[in-house]
Tab-separated table of C-alpha atoms in Angstrom:
chain	number	residue	atom	x	y	z
A	1	MET	CA	18.500	10.128	37.674
A	2	ARG	CA	19.250	6.466	36.663
A	3	GLY	CA	22.087	5.450	34.377
A	4	VAL	CA	21.707	5.409	30.731
A	5	LYS	CA	23.012	2.910	28.203
A	6	SER	CA	22.827	2.678	24.541
A	7	THR	CA	21.206	0.040	22.560
A	8	GLY	CA	23.667	0.164	19.547
A	9	ASP	CA	20.337	0.810	17.017
A	10	GLU	CA	20.224	3.961	15.129
A	11	GLU	CA	17.208	5.465	13.577
A	12	PRO	CA	17.232	8.035	10.927
A	13	LEU	CA	14.679	10.841	11.355
A	14	LEU	CA	13.373	13.239	8.675
A	15	GLY	CA	16.275	15.550	7.728
A	16	GLY	CA	19.011	12.804	7.566
A	17	LYS	CA	20.268	12.909	10.999
A	18	LYS	CA	21.010	9.763	12.750
A	19	ARG	CA	20.574	9.374	16.473
A	20	GLN	CA	21.260	6.351	19.094
A	21	HIS	CA	18.353	4.716	21.028
A	22	ASN	CA	18.821	5.249	24.649
A	23	GLU	CA	17.075	3.228	27.431
A	24	TRP	CA	16.721	3.988	31.014
A	25	ASP	CA	17.548	0.950	33.097
A	26	SER	CA	15.278	0.147	36.142
A	27	ASP	CA	15.021	-2.812	38.239
A	28	GLU	CA	11.914	-4.210	36.455
A	29	GLY	CA	13.482	-3.884	33.033
A	30	GLU	CA	10.901	-1.512	31.599
A	31	THR	CA	11.474	1.950	30.140
A	32	SER	CA	10.649	5.395	32.133
A	33	PHE	CA	11.288	9.045	31.131
A	34	GLU	CA	12.957	11.619	33.700
A	35	ARG	CA	13.997	15.093	33.115
A	36	SER	CA	15.653	17.671	35.660
A	37	ALA	CA	12.796	20.461	35.896
A	38	SER	CA	14.855	23.216	38.105
A	39	ASN	CA	18.280	24.312	38.868
A	40	ASP	CA	17.816	23.051	42.110
A	41	GLY	CA	17.814	19.486	41.115
A	42	ALA	CA	14.103	19.042	41.901
A	43	LYS	CA	12.244	16.634	39.903
A	44	ALA	CA	9.179	17.910	38.110
A	45	ALA	CA	5.834	16.062	37.991
A	46	GLU	CA	5.438	14.937	34.445
A	47	ARG	CA	2.370	14.626	32.486
A	48	ARG	CA	1.613	11.312	31.144
A	49	LEU	CA	0.271	11.154	27.603
A	50	THR	CA	-1.918	8.592	25.691
A	51	TYR	CA	-0.867	8.139	22.249
A	52	GLU	CA	-3.617	10.624	20.862
A	53	GLU	CA	-3.012	13.235	23.371
A	54	ALA	CA	0.769	13.017	22.235
A	55	VAL	CA	-0.045	13.354	18.528
A	56	GLU	CA	-2.337	16.018	19.530
A	57	ALA	CA	0.468	17.913	21.260
A	58	ALA	CA	2.884	17.563	18.519
A	59	GLY	CA	0.423	19.627	16.195
A	60	PHE	CA	-0.156	19.468	12.660
A	61	GLY	CA	1.783	20.993	9.648
A	62	LEU	CA	4.847	21.001	7.710
A	63	PHE	CA	5.863	17.467	9.099
A	64	HIS	CA	2.490	15.936	7.925
A	65	TRP	CA	2.672	17.815	4.484
A	66	LEU	CA	6.265	16.180	4.225
A	67	LEU	CA	4.990	12.847	5.175
A	68	LEU	CA	2.014	13.092	2.632
A	69	LEU	CA	4.494	13.575	-0.199
A	70	VAL	CA	6.969	10.710	0.640
A	71	CYS	CA	4.122	8.375	1.453
A	72	GLY	CA	2.252	9.331	-1.667
A	73	TRP	CA	5.347	9.031	-3.909
A	74	ALA	CA	5.791	5.217	-2.266
A	75	ASN	CA	2.159	4.842	-3.064
A	76	ALA	CA	2.141	6.082	-6.762
A	77	SER	CA	5.244	3.684	-7.280
A	78	ASP	CA	3.233	0.707	-6.310
A	79	ALA	CA	0.397	1.842	-8.924
A	80	VAL	CA	2.929	2.473	-11.599
A	81	GLU	CA	4.677	-1.070	-11.161
A	82	ILE	CA	1.101	-2.803	-11.126
A	83	VAL	CA	-0.279	-0.901	-14.366
A	84	CYS	CA	2.871	-0.784	-16.349
A	85	VAL	CA	2.137	-4.271	-17.507
A	86	SER	CA	-1.568	-3.130	-19.238
A	87	PHE	CA	0.523	-0.596	-21.058
A	88	LEU	CA	3.305	-2.832	-22.467
A	89	LEU	CA	0.784	-5.883	-23.418
A	90	PRO	CA	-0.011	-4.355	-26.839
A	91	THR	CA	3.807	-4.172	-28.029
A	92	ALA	CA	5.366	-6.808	-25.717
A	93	ARG	CA	3.173	-9.927	-27.044
A	94	CYS	CA	4.796	-9.615	-30.240
A	95	ASP	CA	8.354	-9.578	-28.905
A	96	LEU	CA	7.640	-12.536	-26.358
A	97	LEU	CA	4.786	-14.187	-28.500
A	98	LEU	CA	1.852	-14.035	-26.311
A	99	SER	CA	-1.450	-15.550	-26.893
A	100	SER	CA	-4.499	-13.900	-25.038
A	101	SER	CA	-4.131	-16.803	-22.060
A	102	ASP	CA	-0.452	-15.986	-21.670
A	103	MET	CA	-1.465	-12.225	-21.458
A	104	GLY	CA	-3.743	-12.951	-18.724
A	105	LEU	CA	-1.313	-15.248	-16.814
A	106	LEU	CA	1.329	-12.121	-16.970
A	107	THR	CA	-1.141	-9.534	-15.402
A	108	ALA	CA	-1.904	-12.109	-12.909
A	109	SER	CA	1.608	-12.914	-11.809
A	110	ILE	CA	2.000	-9.706	-9.872
A	111	PHE	CA	-0.976	-10.138	-8.088
A	112	LEU	CA	0.096	-13.569	-7.257
A	113	GLY	CA	3.132	-12.185	-5.714
A	114	MET	CA	1.133	-9.486	-4.083
A	115	MET	CA	-1.116	-12.098	-2.418
A	116	VAL	CA	1.839	-13.880	-1.019
A	117	GLY	CA	3.719	-10.480	0.038
A	118	GLY	CA	0.732	-8.758	1.625
A	119	TYR	CA	0.086	-11.270	4.867
A	120	LEU	CA	3.924	-11.845	4.981
A	121	TRP	CA	5.081	-8.065	5.246
A	122	GLY	CA	1.987	-7.024	7.011
A	123	TYR	CA	2.635	-9.739	9.662
A	124	LEU	CA	6.399	-8.557	9.938
A	125	ALA	CA	5.392	-4.853	10.038
A	126	ASP	CA	3.359	-5.506	13.081
A	127	LEU	CA	6.334	-7.300	14.612
A	128	ARG	CA	9.533	-5.419	13.399
A	129	GLY	CA	8.255	-1.914	12.959
A	130	ARG	CA	6.824	-0.267	9.612
A	131	ARG	CA	9.503	1.717	8.083
A	132	SER	CA	12.052	-1.289	7.901
A	133	ILE	CA	9.558	-3.282	6.354
A	134	LEU	CA	8.743	-0.384	3.888
A	135	VAL	CA	12.251	0.090	2.913
A	136	VAL	CA	12.867	-3.909	2.029
A	137	SER	CA	9.456	-4.382	-0.087
A	138	LEU	CA	9.819	-0.998	-1.736
A	139	ALA	CA	13.381	-2.281	-2.778
A	140	VAL	CA	12.039	-5.754	-3.675
A	141	ASN	CA	9.485	-4.119	-6.086
A	142	GLY	CA	11.832	-1.692	-7.752
A	143	LEU	CA	14.762	-4.219	-8.118
A	144	PHE	CA	13.005	-7.254	-9.648
A	145	GLY	CA	10.667	-4.833	-11.617
A	146	ALA	CA	13.813	-3.642	-13.295
A	147	LEU	CA	15.397	-6.810	-13.892
A	148	ALA	CA	12.208	-8.248	-15.786
A	149	SER	CA	13.225	-5.610	-18.409
A	150	VAL	CA	16.006	-7.757	-19.608
A	151	ALA	CA	14.219	-11.338	-19.326
A	152	PRO	CA	14.227	-12.622	-23.143
A	153	TRP	CA	11.637	-15.454	-22.234
A	154	PHE	CA	8.091	-15.347	-21.229
A	155	TRP	CA	8.538	-17.536	-18.285
A	156	LEU	CA	11.530	-15.550	-16.732
A	157	PHE	CA	9.845	-12.396	-17.173
A	158	LEU	CA	6.596	-14.010	-15.508
A	159	LEU	CA	8.815	-15.117	-12.702
A	160	LEU	CA	10.366	-11.682	-11.869
A	161	ARG	CA	7.050	-9.908	-12.231
A	162	PHE	CA	5.828	-12.425	-9.540
A	163	ILE	CA	8.752	-11.446	-7.348
A	164	SER	CA	8.094	-7.754	-7.756
A	165	GLY	CA	4.706	-8.346	-6.966
A	166	ILE	CA	5.678	-9.640	-3.545
A	167	GLY	CA	7.538	-6.376	-2.832
A	168	VAL	CA	3.816	-4.462	-4.144
A	169	GLY	CA	2.096	-6.526	-1.500
A	170	GLY	CA	4.120	-5.651	1.397
A	171	SER	CA	4.465	-1.765	0.658
A	172	ILE	CA	0.462	-1.312	-0.065
A	173	PRO	CA	-1.031	-2.261	3.250
A	174	VAL	CA	2.054	-1.066	5.650
A	175	ILE	CA	2.350	2.455	3.651
A	176	PHE	CA	-1.278	3.229	5.046
A	177	SER	CA	-0.793	1.823	8.553
A	178	TYR	CA	2.628	3.797	8.904
A	179	PHE	CA	0.964	7.046	7.432
A	180	SER	CA	-2.062	6.924	9.695
A	181	GLU	CA	-0.273	6.430	12.979
A	182	PHE	CA	1.433	9.938	12.523
A	183	MET	CA	-2.154	11.679	12.326
A	184	PRO	CA	-4.149	13.614	14.546
A	185	ARG	CA	-7.531	11.998	14.816
A	186	LEU	CA	-9.967	14.766	13.600
A	187	ARG	CA	-7.715	15.180	10.226
A	188	ARG	CA	-6.707	11.304	9.864
A	189	GLY	CA	-9.756	10.632	7.531
A	190	ALA	CA	-8.989	13.523	4.915
A	191	MET	CA	-5.252	13.027	4.967
A	192	ILE	CA	-5.632	8.965	4.157
A	193	SER	CA	-7.964	10.065	1.348
A	194	ALA	CA	-5.288	12.552	0.080
A	195	LEU	CA	-2.566	9.588	0.374
A	196	ALA	CA	-4.737	7.405	-1.695
A	197	THR	CA	-5.201	10.017	-4.816
A	198	PHE	CA	-1.529	9.297	-5.242
A	199	TRP	CA	-2.430	6.132	-6.447
A	200	MET	CA	-4.188	7.791	-9.506
A	201	ALA	CA	-1.068	9.853	-9.936
A	202	GLY	CA	0.560	6.825	-10.141
A	203	ASN	CA	-1.677	5.544	-13.082
A	204	ILE	CA	-1.337	9.136	-14.695
A	205	LEU	CA	2.506	8.643	-14.346
A	206	ALA	CA	2.575	5.463	-15.992
A	207	ALA	CA	0.191	6.445	-18.865
A	208	GLY	CA	2.434	9.435	-19.574
A	209	LEU	CA	5.730	7.268	-19.574
A	210	ALA	CA	4.091	4.733	-21.752
A	211	TRP	CA	3.157	7.593	-24.454
A	212	LEU	CA	6.387	9.067	-24.230
A	213	VAL	CA	8.546	6.035	-24.774
A	214	ILE	CA	6.654	3.006	-26.020
A	215	PRO	CA	5.740	4.409	-29.678
A	216	ARG	CA	9.442	6.191	-30.024
A	217	THR	CA	11.775	4.485	-32.267
A	218	TRP	CA	14.861	6.126	-30.448
A	219	THR	CA	14.263	3.808	-27.425
A	220	HIS	CA	14.918	0.704	-29.526
A	221	PHE	CA	18.433	-0.602	-29.316
A	222	SER	CA	20.353	-4.054	-28.954
A	223	VAL	CA	22.447	-4.994	-26.020
A	224	GLY	CA	24.532	-7.955	-26.787
A	225	ARG	CA	21.910	-10.619	-28.429
A	226	LEU	CA	18.965	-9.016	-26.529
A	227	ASP	CA	16.901	-6.586	-28.701
A	228	PHE	CA	16.053	-4.101	-26.295
A	229	GLN	CA	12.822	-2.764	-27.484
A	230	SER	CA	11.007	0.393	-26.173
A	231	TRP	CA	8.455	-1.368	-23.885
A	232	ARG	CA	11.636	-2.698	-22.118
A	233	VAL	CA	12.835	0.679	-21.399
A	234	PHE	CA	9.426	1.663	-20.251
A	235	VAL	CA	9.814	-1.433	-17.578
A	236	VAL	CA	13.004	0.253	-16.325
A	237	LEU	CA	11.738	3.426	-15.737
A	238	CYS	CA	8.561	2.310	-14.096
A	239	SER	CA	11.183	0.888	-11.517
A	240	ILE	CA	12.752	3.950	-10.636
A	241	PRO	CA	9.867	5.421	-8.334
A	242	SER	CA	10.060	2.199	-5.836
A	243	LEU	CA	13.759	2.085	-5.689
A	244	THR	CA	13.831	6.043	-4.772
A	245	SER	CA	11.206	5.791	-2.500
A	246	ALA	CA	12.860	2.712	-0.596
A	247	LEU	CA	16.137	5.062	-0.467
A	248	ILE	CA	13.922	7.971	1.144
A	249	PHE	CA	12.423	5.869	3.926
A	250	LYS	CA	15.810	4.361	4.492
A	251	LEU	CA	17.777	7.688	5.244
A	252	LEU	CA	15.293	10.104	6.193
A	253	MET	CA	12.101	9.010	7.865
A	254	PRO	CA	11.301	7.830	11.274
A	255	GLU	CA	9.704	4.967	12.726
A	256	SER	CA	5.919	5.268	13.614
A	257	PRO	CA	5.427	6.552	17.154
A	258	LYS	CA	2.625	4.317	17.524
A	259	PHE	CA	4.609	1.163	16.979
A	260	LEU	CA	7.160	2.391	19.191
A	261	MET	CA	4.930	3.045	22.114
A	262	GLU	CA	3.632	-0.758	21.486
A	263	ALA	CA	7.207	-1.838	21.517
A	264	GLY	CA	8.109	-0.190	24.929
A	265	ARG	CA	10.475	2.268	23.267
A	266	GLU	CA	8.961	5.143	25.047
A	267	SER	CA	12.092	7.481	24.452
A	268	ASP	CA	12.324	6.754	20.766
A	269	ALA	CA	8.678	7.634	20.405
A	270	ILE	CA	9.264	10.839	22.418
A	271	ARG	CA	11.861	11.740	20.038
A	272	VAL	CA	9.577	11.332	17.192
A	273	PHE	CA	6.944	13.418	18.656
A	274	ARG	CA	9.455	16.266	19.500
A	275	LEU	CA	10.616	15.804	15.516
A	276	MET	CA	7.162	16.199	14.574
A	277	PHE	CA	6.687	19.323	16.878
A	278	GLN	CA	9.821	21.030	15.568
A	279	LEU	CA	8.771	20.767	12.008
A	280	ASN	CA	5.475	21.802	12.737
A	281	THR	CA	5.921	24.831	14.471
A	282	ARG	CA	9.052	25.578	12.374
A	283	GLY	CA	11.237	26.334	15.174
A	284	LYS	CA	9.289	29.524	16.898
A	285	GLY	CA	10.666	29.068	20.052
A	286	ALA	CA	8.480	26.710	21.533
A	287	SER	CA	9.299	23.198	23.003
A	288	PHE	CA	7.610	20.001	23.026
A	289	PRO	CA	6.635	19.668	26.731
A	290	ASP	CA	8.483	17.392	29.148
A	291	VAL	CA	6.050	14.268	29.308
A	292	SER	CA	5.833	10.288	29.587
A	293	LEU	CA	3.838	8.138	27.522
A	294	HIS	CA	1.338	5.607	28.466
A	295	VAL	CA	2.196	2.213	26.995
A	296	SER	CA	-0.405	-0.495	26.193
A	297	VAL	CA	0.317	-3.462	28.565
A	298	VAL	CA	-1.818	-6.052	26.379
A	299	GLN	CA	0.034	-5.072	23.245
A	300	ARG	CA	3.146	-5.159	24.504
A	301	SER	CA	2.582	-8.460	26.024
A	302	TYR	CA	1.434	-9.753	22.368
A	303	LYS	CA	4.636	-8.735	20.992
A	304	THR	CA	6.809	-10.113	23.770
A	305	GLU	CA	5.005	-13.771	23.231
A	306	THR	CA	5.534	-13.241	19.587
A	307	GLU	CA	9.296	-12.874	20.190
A	308	ARG	CA	9.599	-16.214	22.158
A	309	GLY	CA	7.551	-17.756	19.384
A	310	ARG	CA	10.160	-16.847	17.121
A	311	THR	CA	12.827	-18.361	18.896
A	312	GLY	CA	11.231	-21.633	19.439
A	313	ARG	CA	10.477	-24.393	17.372
A	314	LEU	CA	9.066	-24.169	14.170
A	315	ILE	CA	5.591	-25.209	14.576
A	316	SER	CA	5.384	-22.678	17.232
A	317	ALA	CA	6.620	-19.835	15.186
A	318	VAL	CA	3.801	-20.850	12.472
A	319	LYS	CA	1.221	-20.666	15.377
A	320	LYS	CA	2.248	-17.229	16.098
A	321	GLY	CA	2.479	-16.275	12.518
A	322	VAL	CA	-1.349	-16.947	12.019
A	323	MET	CA	-2.219	-15.408	15.366
A	324	PRO	CA	-3.173	-12.110	13.863
A	325	LEU	CA	-5.649	-14.059	11.349
A	326	LYS	CA	-7.239	-15.864	14.187
A	327	GLN	CA	-7.690	-12.491	15.895
A	328	MET	CA	-9.183	-10.798	13.181
A	329	PHE	CA	-12.084	-13.204	13.313
A	330	GLU	CA	-12.949	-13.171	16.885
A	331	GLY	CA	-15.320	-11.098	19.117
A	332	THR	CA	-16.389	-7.892	17.349
A	333	LEU	CA	-13.953	-8.055	14.716
A	334	ARG	CA	-15.317	-11.223	13.120
A	335	SER	CA	-18.347	-9.445	11.279
A	336	ARG	CA	-16.381	-6.424	10.041
A	337	SER	CA	-13.504	-8.668	8.636
A	338	VAL	CA	-16.219	-11.115	6.852
A	339	VAL	CA	-17.684	-7.648	5.230
A	340	LEU	CA	-14.406	-6.376	4.378
A	341	LEU	CA	-13.468	-9.480	2.617
A	342	VAL	CA	-16.416	-9.695	0.380
A	343	ILE	CA	-15.876	-6.137	-0.306
A	344	PHE	CA	-12.001	-6.422	-1.335
A	345	TYR	CA	-12.721	-9.398	-3.516
A	346	CYS	CA	-15.255	-7.743	-5.334
A	347	ILE	CA	-13.574	-4.537	-5.937
A	348	SER	CA	-10.226	-6.207	-6.921
A	349	PHE	CA	-12.086	-8.334	-9.111
A	350	GLY	CA	-13.717	-5.645	-10.880
A	351	PHE	CA	-11.104	-2.835	-10.923
A	352	TYR	CA	-8.126	-5.079	-11.716
A	353	GLY	CA	-9.864	-7.230	-14.122
A	354	LEU	CA	-11.263	-4.475	-16.326
A	355	TRP	CA	-8.414	-1.807	-15.886
A	356	MET	CA	-5.800	-3.806	-16.722
A	357	TRP	CA	-7.268	-4.838	-19.753
A	358	PHE	CA	-8.724	-1.436	-20.996
A	359	PRO	CA	-5.675	-1.023	-23.035
A	360	GLU	CA	-5.898	-4.266	-24.826
A	361	LEU	CA	-9.839	-3.984	-25.348
A	362	PHE	CA	-9.492	-0.349	-26.732
A	363	ALA	CA	-6.833	-1.110	-29.025
A	364	ARG	CA	-9.363	-3.353	-30.747
A	365	LEU	CA	-11.303	-0.339	-31.568
A	366	GLU	CA	-8.968	-0.012	-34.713
A	367	GLY	CA	-11.446	-2.067	-36.625
A	368	GLY	CA	-14.227	-0.063	-35.713
A	369	GLY	CA	-17.495	-0.595	-33.468
A	370	SER	CA	-17.329	-1.721	-29.973
A	371	PRO	CA	-14.104	-3.636	-28.663
A	372	CYS	CA	-16.169	-6.806	-27.679
A	373	ILE	CA	-17.671	-6.852	-31.103
A	374	ASN	CA	-14.076	-7.227	-32.459
A	375	MET	CA	-13.303	-9.751	-29.976
A	376	SER	CA	-11.826	-12.034	-32.486
A	377	ALA	CA	-9.182	-9.402	-33.664
A	378	PRO	CA	-6.543	-9.173	-30.879
A	379	SER	CA	-4.150	-6.216	-31.072
A	380	GLY	CA	-1.165	-6.913	-33.304
A	381	GLN	CA	0.548	-3.523	-32.805
A	382	HIS	CA	4.439	-3.498	-32.704
A	383	ASN	CA	4.952	-0.300	-31.707
A	384	GLN	CA	-12.277	12.934	2.662
A	385	SER	CA	-15.404	11.335	3.026
A	386	CYS	CA	-17.128	12.284	6.004
A	387	TYR	CA	-19.216	9.029	6.060
A	388	PRO	CA	-16.681	6.238	4.397
A	389	VAL	CA	-19.491	3.386	4.604
A	390	LYS	CA	-21.847	5.311	2.492
A	391	THR	CA	-18.958	6.252	-0.011
A	392	VAL	CA	-17.688	2.600	-0.371
A	393	ALA	CA	-21.396	1.673	-1.150
A	394	GLY	CA	-22.332	4.246	-3.518
A	395	SER	CA	-19.045	4.381	-5.549
A	396	LEU	CA	-19.111	0.742	-5.908
A	397	MET	CA	-22.762	0.732	-7.053
A	398	MET	CA	-21.559	3.387	-9.462
A	399	SER	CA	-18.745	1.680	-10.847
A	400	GLY	CA	-20.865	-1.622	-11.499
A	401	LEU	CA	-23.358	0.414	-13.566
A	402	SER	CA	-20.595	2.404	-15.518
A	403	VAL	CA	-19.372	-1.170	-16.653
A	404	PHE	CA	-22.323	-1.604	-18.859
A	405	PHE	CA	-21.521	1.631	-20.991
A	406	ILE	CA	-18.428	-0.520	-22.745
A	407	TYR	CA	-20.969	-1.547	-25.277
A	408	LEU	CA	-21.777	1.923	-26.461
A	409	VAL	CA	-17.744	2.586	-26.826
A	410	GLN	CA	-17.218	3.144	-30.700
A	411	THR	CA	-14.341	5.665	-30.670
A	412	LYS	CA	-11.051	6.414	-28.784
A	413	PHE	CA	-12.549	9.352	-27.107
A	414	GLN	CA	-15.411	7.501	-25.914
A	415	SER	CA	-12.938	5.082	-24.642
A	416	LEU	CA	-11.018	7.509	-22.642
A	417	VAL	CA	-14.222	9.263	-21.269
A	418	LEU	CA	-15.351	5.573	-20.052
A	419	SER	CA	-11.995	4.652	-18.587
A	420	CYS	CA	-11.950	7.850	-16.559
A	421	LEU	CA	-15.364	7.539	-15.403
A	422	PHE	CA	-14.626	3.881	-14.255
A	423	SER	CA	-11.518	4.889	-12.716
A	424	GLY	CA	-12.994	8.041	-11.057
A	425	VAL	CA	-15.764	6.426	-9.137
A	426	SER	CA	-13.655	3.316	-8.336
A	427	VAL	CA	-10.695	5.292	-6.812
A	428	ILE	CA	-13.444	6.867	-4.448
A	429	ALA	CA	-14.434	3.345	-2.833
A	430	TRP	CA	-10.571	2.470	-2.676
A	431	ASN	CA	-10.099	5.817	-0.581
A	432	ALA	CA	-12.602	5.168	1.747
A	433	LEU	CA	-11.488	1.544	2.406
A	434	ASP	CA	-8.378	3.031	3.093
A	435	VAL	CA	-9.627	5.177	5.800
A	436	LEU	CA	-12.159	2.246	7.242
A	437	GLY	CA	-9.224	-0.393	7.069
A	438	THR	CA	-6.938	1.704	9.371
A	439	GLU	CA	-9.503	2.743	11.894
A	440	LEU	CA	-11.106	-0.687	12.450
A	441	TYR	CA	-8.229	-2.486	13.747
A	442	PRO	CA	-5.934	-2.023	16.760
A	443	THR	CA	-2.173	-1.358	16.120
A	444	GLN	CA	-0.988	-4.840	16.607
A	445	LEU	CA	-3.293	-6.175	13.872
A	446	ARG	CA	-3.563	-3.096	11.891
A	447	SER	CA	-0.889	-3.991	8.886
A	448	SER	CA	-1.903	-7.755	9.043
A	449	ALA	CA	-5.267	-7.204	8.579
A	450	LEU	CA	-4.802	-4.766	5.639
A	451	GLY	CA	-2.236	-7.536	4.032
A	452	VAL	CA	-4.814	-10.226	4.344
A	453	PHE	CA	-7.714	-7.928	2.840
A	454	THR	CA	-5.285	-6.977	0.234
A	455	GLY	CA	-4.014	-10.834	-0.271
A	456	VAL	CA	-7.785	-11.886	-0.774
A	457	GLY	CA	-8.028	-8.741	-3.388
A	458	ARG	CA	-4.981	-10.296	-5.354
A	459	VAL	CA	-6.723	-13.916	-5.457
A	460	ALA	CA	-9.619	-11.840	-6.951
A	461	ALA	CA	-7.425	-9.798	-9.372
A	462	ILE	CA	-5.568	-13.300	-10.225
A	463	THR	CA	-9.113	-14.727	-11.096
A	464	ALA	CA	-10.252	-11.892	-13.250
A	465	ASN	CA	-7.216	-11.553	-15.210
A	466	VAL	CA	-7.129	-15.439	-15.905
A	467	VAL	CA	-10.842	-14.961	-16.938
A	468	PHE	CA	-10.334	-12.004	-19.076
A	469	GLY	CA	-7.371	-13.871	-20.786
A	470	ARG	CA	-9.616	-17.094	-21.393
A	471	LEU	CA	-12.750	-15.496	-22.554
A	472	VAL	CA	-11.936	-12.064	-23.988
A	473	ASP	CA	-11.744	-13.676	-27.576
A	474	SER	CA	-14.637	-15.827	-27.471
A	475	SER	CA	-16.855	-14.601	-24.899
A	476	CYS	CA	-16.208	-10.868	-23.972
A	477	ALA	CA	-19.468	-10.112	-22.335
A	478	VAL	CA	-19.120	-12.808	-19.657
A	479	PRO	CA	-16.107	-11.344	-17.738
A	480	ILE	CA	-17.495	-7.936	-18.184
A	481	LEU	CA	-21.100	-8.985	-16.697
A	482	MET	CA	-19.186	-10.697	-13.817
A	483	VAL	CA	-17.291	-7.471	-13.138
A	484	SER	CA	-20.700	-5.448	-12.984
A	485	VAL	CA	-22.590	-8.112	-10.572
A	486	LEU	CA	-19.396	-8.045	-8.170
A	487	LEU	CA	-19.158	-4.615	-7.817
A	488	LEU	CA	-22.833	-4.004	-7.247
A	489	VAL	CA	-22.284	-7.042	-4.523
A	490	GLY	CA	-19.495	-5.364	-2.844
A	491	GLY	CA	-21.623	-2.297	-2.791
A	492	LEU	CA	-24.363	-3.772	-0.996
A	493	ALA	CA	-22.103	-5.335	1.417
A	494	ALA	CA	-20.582	-2.183	2.255
A	495	LEU	CA	-23.806	-1.003	4.066
A	496	PHE	CA	-23.212	-3.751	6.815
A	497	LEU	CA	-19.868	-2.033	8.099
A	498	PRO	CA	-19.576	0.054	11.548
A	499	GLN	CA	-19.052	3.842	11.090
A	500	SER	CA	-15.712	5.092	11.821
A	501	LYS	CA	-15.562	8.568	11.533
A	502	GLN	CA	-12.864	10.194	13.515
A	503	THR	CA	-12.386	7.142	15.755
A	504	ALA	CA	-9.334	7.189	17.995
A	505	LEU	CA	-6.768	4.544	16.922
A	506	THR	CA	-6.272	1.805	19.524
């Protein structure tokens, strides 16, 4: 047996234990995996498994349900951080002296940060690993989100929300790449859809916190010269999910085995598969088979070239940084990338444009009639799909049609029903897009591609919120009509996507 050396790195595994990375030396500088198979010292022939075969051998069970809870909490924390602004606008506008245009800029600021962070963190996740990038991005999200609560001026609050958005932009695309790379092929679509539902759980959590905190007078106090009103307490509470998620990933979660295989860290990948097997079988005496793993030469060479680019001159590093973007629009990936760009723009404009303004629009129901009829009276309160392509198309079209019902809204109960209807059909489309996005791109492009798409979606969200802020007091019908048309266009575009039902990850 060849000698063993330690890299000095440590990686936490689920359960809090840390183990050293070991590499088996060879003349070629490549890793290998050997074990004694009998007492007489003879070497047993090892099975060589592909990634999909190793995932299947690890089984499905407790590990995957725990992973769903951890990743789901991270996904919910991002939702809380995004939508919390929409709940605090009716009260914060008085404290920060905000006009409707200022409110549009404020809701757009986090999406601008997400646009910047989406590609940056996605590229780094494909280069350095999923888990470490999740820890950093979630920490940035929570830390700067909490700091925004003490900002006394609008411009500072805007800046801190922008930086918080950079963190959100990283965790959203990376969490789905990370989660999908632990899943068996036949269960991947259903489990990704289950993960996506935690986004709505985050919306419910944010709404519940807003109801509990913002109207309450006991949450209003002073810290020095700062009048700490209830909406500031609400902002602090909304940062807690992201910070706790960062801590959980740092202390308990392993790296993606798919990424480890592509990085040439075979022994580390096998260790993760063994952990999955032990939790899934709950220690019933069975053991993970003695195997070695197939490592993709193409994807390993991609990473090697990227590492060389990082140590070279700045211009070389920039070229390496845009390499994933270039590869997304080459060969068979070009058409699906274009279609997904259109879909992400349309659904992001429609969903984030209207959803972020629902609380403000329906606050205007106090005067009676439709929220658009009362457009000159802004609020002054002080206090698994089996066929994801068809699912995306159908749900987007239904979302677009449901927008027109806003003109029929006359009461708060009707506004609640409409917002639930719009959100319900929209989240179906988001869930299907999450499945498609992870299955249509190879490992070395998966996080980068999702980062690009979410970045384009943030451009749409920024545009939508600026348009709503400019027109909500004068021509309310214009942005609402734009939302409806774009959602319908996105639904039609989805019909041109390839099917990806139970596709093996590449």
